[in-house]
Amino acid sequence: MAKQNVSEQFVDILVRAGVKRLYGVVGDSLNPVVDAIRRNAGIEWVQVRHEETAAFAAGAEAQITGTLAACAGSCGPGNLHLINGLYDAHRSMAPVLALASHIPSSEIGLGYFQETHPELLFQECSHYNEMISNPQQMPRLLQTAIQHAIGRGGVSVVSMPGDIASQPAPEKSIEHALVTSRPSVKPGDEEIDKLCRMIDKARRVTLFCGSGTAGAHAEVMEFAERVKAPVGHALRGKEWIQYDNPYDVGMSGLLGYGAAYEATNECDLLILLGTDFPYNAFLPTDVKIVQVDVRPEHLGRRSKLDLAVWGDVRETLRALTPRVKVKTDRKFLDQMLKKHADALEGVVKAYTRKVEKHVPIHPEYVASVLDELADDDAVFTVDTGMCNVWAARYLTPNGKRRVIGSFSHGSMANALPQAIGAQFTDRNRQVVSMSGDGGFTMLMGDFLTLVQYNLPVKVVLFNNSSLGMVELEMLVAGLPSFGTTNKNPDFAAIARAAGAYGVRVEKPRQLEGALKDAFRHKGPALVDVVTDPNALSIPPKISADMVTGFALSASKIVLDGGVGRMLQMARSNLRNVPRP
């Protein structure tokens, strides 16, 4: 049997760790690894058109599966292109292993062609970032990188010169069992007892939930009922906590709606569950705050805490709920539920006004129809900008749907490449990319990746011929819009020329049929919807502290145009409020 080289050993270890595919662009120093993949039936090479797409796709795959995903870039410019997508994966706590191949080891430090320093470049967007400079470091270095990515939740980067990749792997190398999942973290009894006393003493308790409530829906609902607490959420908490939630008061933050802001600011005790909510201007300063998070470095980053609890939300609530006294006073909860329903009633009126005749098409209407027609277990990938707003307000979670976006990093052009990674995990599951024309055109080349692999992603393009969020930022800052207008082609025609299904929609009555036809199509499809660029308005609540930087613009976006089926839930919850 021929002796393995380092590349072959590298690929074998990825397969052992459960990696199904490696996203990237082939080239020079990366060629030995790609050739090893060619000869290994346990892993697939996914050829994308831009390495940024590779990193976004790997991050999305990791978020969908909860397991390790991988991407690669060739030396210098190739692995530099990975950086933006890796930042997004890292900030989303997605376990991703990135291979940054390097120039020949004998030339490092001598200004060689395409030379960069990966060990410095990736430092801020990774938990682990090291270079294989000697074959004897294998397989231990790669195993360590994998365990960092999985164990800490985020990115590990391994740099490897092309000449090292071709050398023989060390004999009798030590391979150990790999970590493939993260443990649960239960807080200490002392913290649980302190929290229990604070809850029992408080008259008005509010829960504010983030992505850390994934897998804890039942526990949050049980706890909310026990202490009669309204439940608000951040954008990343929406898909995990809003559905089947009789205590729902909406979302707070830059894209917020409903009564979540009031519920978090008018309580006695605010409990932050699994959220690293970045906009501290929306958090109260005069109530007691408790934060529960599995990442101790997140505790107290945004606000002054009266108690910090290090632990999983699910394990914390399982220990806590039986210990707290049952509250019987629903006055605060019912008051917030009514405020929530009233707030939604107000914005829905604006949305329903002549919407089926409005040209250009209301983007709110597009999102609402999309929500109705999409599968119950669809995966939505959402571009940063106005598409974030439409997703936050119109996509209805149900415990089976997923919504993936650049919600922590805030990058443009994320939706299409994330859809690629999501679709590779299951070709039979519906994947919908909610793309803005600005984000789509930034990485439009990878629409060809959909065609090349016949991935049945449906791209719904919100085409307002502008960078809508940036225009709004300028508007709120009192500046005239400048440099925000896009001169766009007929994107549906481009899709058809590429070999995909493409249809352009300019009138509301065409929309439903176009979406149904695209969803029925077996391969990739693009629905180019010409939408109104002026679908913006100012929200009811804004403070001077919120109007700085990005918050200056986005916090003023409570968009006329309703909130989809959320109003129905709010009305239902209000009807179920016990009457004296």
Coordinates of N, CA and C in Angstrom, one line a residue, residues 37 244 263 278 283 299 320-321 438 455 493 550:
I37 N -8.9 14.9 -2.6 CA -10.4 14.8 -2.6 C -10.9 14.0 -3.8
D244 N -45.9 29.2 18.2 CA -46.7 28.6 19.3 C -46.3 29.2 20.6
A263 N -42.1 46.0 26.8 CA -42.1 44.9 27.8 C -40.7 44.9 28.4
P278 N -26.9 43.3 20.4 CA -25.9 44.3 20.2 C -26.3 45.7 20.5
L283 N -32.0 48.6 25.4 CA -32.1 47.9 26.7 C -32.3 48.9 27.8
L299 N -21.4 37.6 28.7 CA -22.1 38.1 29.8 C -21.7 39.5 30.2
L320 N -34.2 25.8 37.0 CA -34.8 26.9 37.6 C -36.3 26.8 37.8
T321 N -37.0 26.4 36.8 CA -38.5 26.5 36.7 C -39.2 25.8 37.9
G438 N -28.7 44.7 -4.8 CA -27.3 45.1 -4.5 C -26.5 43.9 -4.1
L455 N -28.6 22.8 -8.5 CA -29.1 23.0 -7.1 C -30.5 23.7 -7.3
A493 N -33.8 37.4 -17.6 CA -33.2 37.1 -18.8 C -31.8 36.5 -18.6
F550 N -24.9 53.2 12.5 CA -26.0 52.4 11.8 C -27.3 52.5 12.5

